[in-house]
Amino acid sequence: MDDRDLHYRTHRDPKSSHQQIARIVRRLGATPVLDVGAAQGIIGQLVGGAGLVLDAVEPNAGWAERARPFYRTVHASTIEDAPLAPGSYRVVVCGDVLEHTVDPVAVLGELRRVATPDAVFVISLPHVAHLAVRLLLLLGRFPKMERGILDRTHLHFFTRDTAEDLLRAGGLRVARAYPTGIPLDELWPGGEGSAPYRLLQRIQWAALRLAPRLFAFQWIFVAYPDRPVR
């Protein structure tokens, strides 16, 4: 299997969720780390060499097998079924996972159970208020797609505010939020590295600085437990 056969691919744009999450985890320097919904181990690959111990949970058996070289342990199961010890993890990464779950508040409760009381949560969620989705709604369309904000497997859709509401309901306090851009390498796979591609990249970075609530493709939240687990 090569990268073209994978649903998720590593994005090299420094403003992408993969790169931003990896930078945050490396900067925190806390271990062990739990990567929830690890796919084929993208975060494990990007963080490798930082001296951190990483475990992963990935319900897709094929992806879990590909991820194994980059983690101490990979549980090929849902987070609810993974045999994780309470109070074990100082960092919990949950990248584009909660929107796929039936009860994301309950999933956050389970993640808080296996985290230490002072753990840091790094959570990314797609942003349904992106300009492209707003324009589609103006045209009376809300299509289901194979990936992205309107991925057909999403059960929930979030703006920045409703995402923060979800995290608060799950017992987390948001400390920081970072926007990500559209993955240009998905839209123009042959253009990466060219002068027009780099220009588009810089334009997108400027748009994210000026109007993140309009141009954010995802939001990455850094959050901390706000109350004890019951």
XYZ file of C-alpha atoms in Angstrom:
230
model
C 0.000 0.000 0.000
C 1.392 3.422 -0.918
C 0.279 6.894 0.217
C -2.202 7.185 -2.649
C -4.225 4.341 -1.111
C -4.562 6.081 2.262
C -7.548 8.122 3.384
C -5.237 10.438 5.367
C -1.879 11.692 4.155
C 0.794 13.695 5.910
C 0.570 17.402 5.084
C 3.806 19.373 5.003
C 2.293 22.873 5.208
C 3.468 24.318 8.569
C -0.088 25.624 9.120
C -1.655 22.168 8.603
C -3.138 20.299 11.555
C -0.498 17.543 11.346
C 2.420 19.939 11.574
C 0.870 22.204 14.203
C -0.136 19.301 16.461
C 3.318 17.747 16.159
C 4.960 21.075 17.064
C 2.705 21.478 20.101
C 3.448 17.939 21.332
C 7.196 18.391 20.863
C 7.103 21.769 22.601
C 5.178 20.356 25.580
C 7.807 17.648 26.012
C 5.545 15.706 28.399
C 5.254 11.944 28.236
C 3.586 9.511 27.823
C 1.352 10.718 24.989
C -1.883 9.091 23.836
C -2.742 9.592 20.149
C -6.440 8.885 19.636
C -7.507 8.069 16.095
C -3.895 7.729 14.985
C -4.712 6.584 11.419
C -1.467 5.168 9.981
C 0.653 6.939 12.592
C 1.122 10.426 11.157
C 1.694 12.154 14.498
C 3.929 9.323 15.680
C 6.085 9.748 12.592
C 6.305 13.528 12.932
C 7.129 13.419 16.651
C 9.591 10.537 16.349
C 13.036 11.362 17.658
C 11.775 13.800 20.302
C 12.350 11.284 23.113
C 8.635 10.896 23.871
C 6.747 7.695 24.622
C 3.604 7.459 22.491
C 0.677 5.039 22.579
C -2.147 5.043 20.052
C -5.760 4.026 19.614
C -6.952 3.349 16.065
C -10.133 1.355 15.309
C -9.206 0.668 11.670
C -7.172 -2.563 11.878
C -5.209 -1.903 8.679
C -4.214 1.607 9.726
C -3.373 0.403 13.235
C -0.958 -2.149 11.775
C 0.797 0.520 9.706
C 1.058 2.757 12.789
C 2.725 0.163 15.041
C 6.367 1.034 14.220
C 5.869 4.591 15.489
C 4.314 3.848 18.918
C 5.068 1.831 22.028
C 1.594 0.279 21.902
C -1.223 0.529 19.370
C -4.722 -0.532 20.397
C -6.789 -1.543 17.351
C -10.074 -0.569 18.961
C -12.319 2.328 19.823
C -11.318 4.498 22.763
C -14.201 3.017 24.780
C -12.834 -0.525 24.330
C -9.102 0.169 24.626
C -7.559 -1.313 27.821
C -6.030 1.928 29.054
C -5.050 2.434 32.677
C -6.637 5.382 34.510
C -4.484 8.456 35.063
C -1.758 7.326 32.661
C -1.242 10.035 30.028
C 0.182 13.532 30.393
C -0.739 14.527 26.834
C -3.806 13.380 24.911
C -4.008 14.071 21.172
C -7.424 13.785 19.570
C -7.053 14.793 15.940
C -10.264 14.998 13.900
C -11.936 12.247 15.933
C -14.792 13.644 18.021
C -16.914 14.606 15.003
C -17.065 10.896 14.084
C -18.362 9.718 17.478
C -21.981 9.306 18.546
C -21.418 10.929 21.955
C -18.299 13.134 21.915
C -18.883 14.340 25.494
C -18.766 10.733 26.716
C -15.574 10.141 24.718
C -13.993 13.200 26.351
C -15.010 11.780 29.723
C -13.207 8.520 28.910
C -10.119 10.415 27.745
C -10.073 12.445 30.944
C -10.292 9.178 32.913
C -7.071 7.857 31.345
C -5.273 11.224 31.566
C -3.368 12.604 34.517
C -5.070 15.422 36.478
C -2.710 17.995 34.922
C -2.768 16.538 31.391
C -2.765 18.679 28.269
C -5.353 17.888 25.587
C -4.598 18.754 21.967
C -7.828 18.458 19.993
C -8.570 19.347 16.383
C -12.040 19.691 14.894
C -13.188 20.685 11.396
C -14.697 24.159 11.064
C -18.072 24.119 9.334
C -18.163 27.941 9.146
C -15.357 28.042 6.570
C -16.074 30.453 3.712
C -16.478 27.604 1.192
C -19.207 25.941 3.264
C -20.984 29.252 3.791
C -21.056 29.783 0.015
C -22.408 26.272 -0.528
C -25.196 26.978 1.956
C -26.054 30.207 0.133
C -26.480 28.060 -2.981
C -28.740 25.694 -1.061
C -26.189 22.866 -0.980
C -24.679 20.826 1.867
C -22.969 17.945 0.028
C -21.379 14.888 1.610
C -17.773 14.353 0.551
C -15.100 11.687 0.891
C -12.978 13.820 3.238
C -12.685 17.317 4.643
C -15.186 19.464 6.522
C -18.190 17.744 4.911
C -16.819 14.196 5.228
C -19.767 11.810 4.888
C -18.756 9.995 8.095
C -19.078 13.123 10.272
C -21.897 12.908 12.798
C -21.372 16.423 14.196
C -20.381 19.801 12.742
C -18.690 22.562 14.700
C -17.889 26.251 14.548
C -15.174 27.582 16.819
C -17.746 28.586 19.453
C -19.688 25.308 19.416
C -16.415 23.361 19.496
C -15.431 25.229 22.656
C -18.909 24.540 24.075
C -18.310 20.832 23.463
C -14.950 20.861 25.212
C -16.410 22.701 28.195
C -19.236 20.156 28.378
C -16.539 17.465 28.411
C -14.844 19.066 31.406
C -12.030 20.868 29.601
C -10.860 24.465 29.761
C -9.602 25.851 26.455
C -6.335 27.753 26.815
C -5.466 28.407 23.160
C -6.939 27.875 19.702
C -5.052 27.762 16.399
C -6.598 27.810 12.894
C -5.433 25.560 10.073
C -5.672 26.198 6.353
C -7.157 24.212 3.498
C -4.752 21.375 2.553
C -3.549 22.857 -0.718
C -1.534 19.713 -1.462
C -4.833 17.796 -1.667
C -6.371 20.325 -4.035
C -3.245 20.706 -6.196
C -1.083 17.598 -5.625
C 1.240 18.368 -8.509
C 1.827 21.992 -7.622
C 3.591 21.705 -4.291
C 6.894 23.570 -4.356
C 6.076 25.672 -7.410
C 6.051 29.474 -7.273
C 2.226 29.752 -7.758
C 1.687 27.157 -5.026
C 3.922 29.033 -2.599
C 2.059 32.256 -3.415
C -1.304 30.607 -2.678
C 0.144 29.277 0.558
C 1.243 32.748 1.660
C -2.155 34.221 0.724
C -3.865 31.562 2.824
C -1.576 32.237 5.794
C -2.421 35.944 5.568
C -6.154 35.159 5.402
C -5.865 32.979 8.507
C -4.228 35.852 10.381
C -6.778 38.439 9.255
C -10.042 36.465 9.452
C -9.522 33.049 11.070
C -13.220 32.470 11.734
C -13.875 32.793 8.007
C -10.880 30.943 6.574
C -10.035 28.296 9.193
C -10.421 24.775 7.803
C -9.979 23.289 11.282
C -9.388 24.537 14.794
C -6.729 23.063 17.052
C -7.463 23.528 20.740
C -5.022 23.220 23.635
C -7.079 22.488 26.740
C -6.751 21.348 30.332
C -9.054 19.424 32.712
C -11.404 21.863 34.380
C -12.946 19.582 36.982
C -12.282 16.150 38.529
C -13.534 13.039 36.733
C -16.559 11.546 38.446
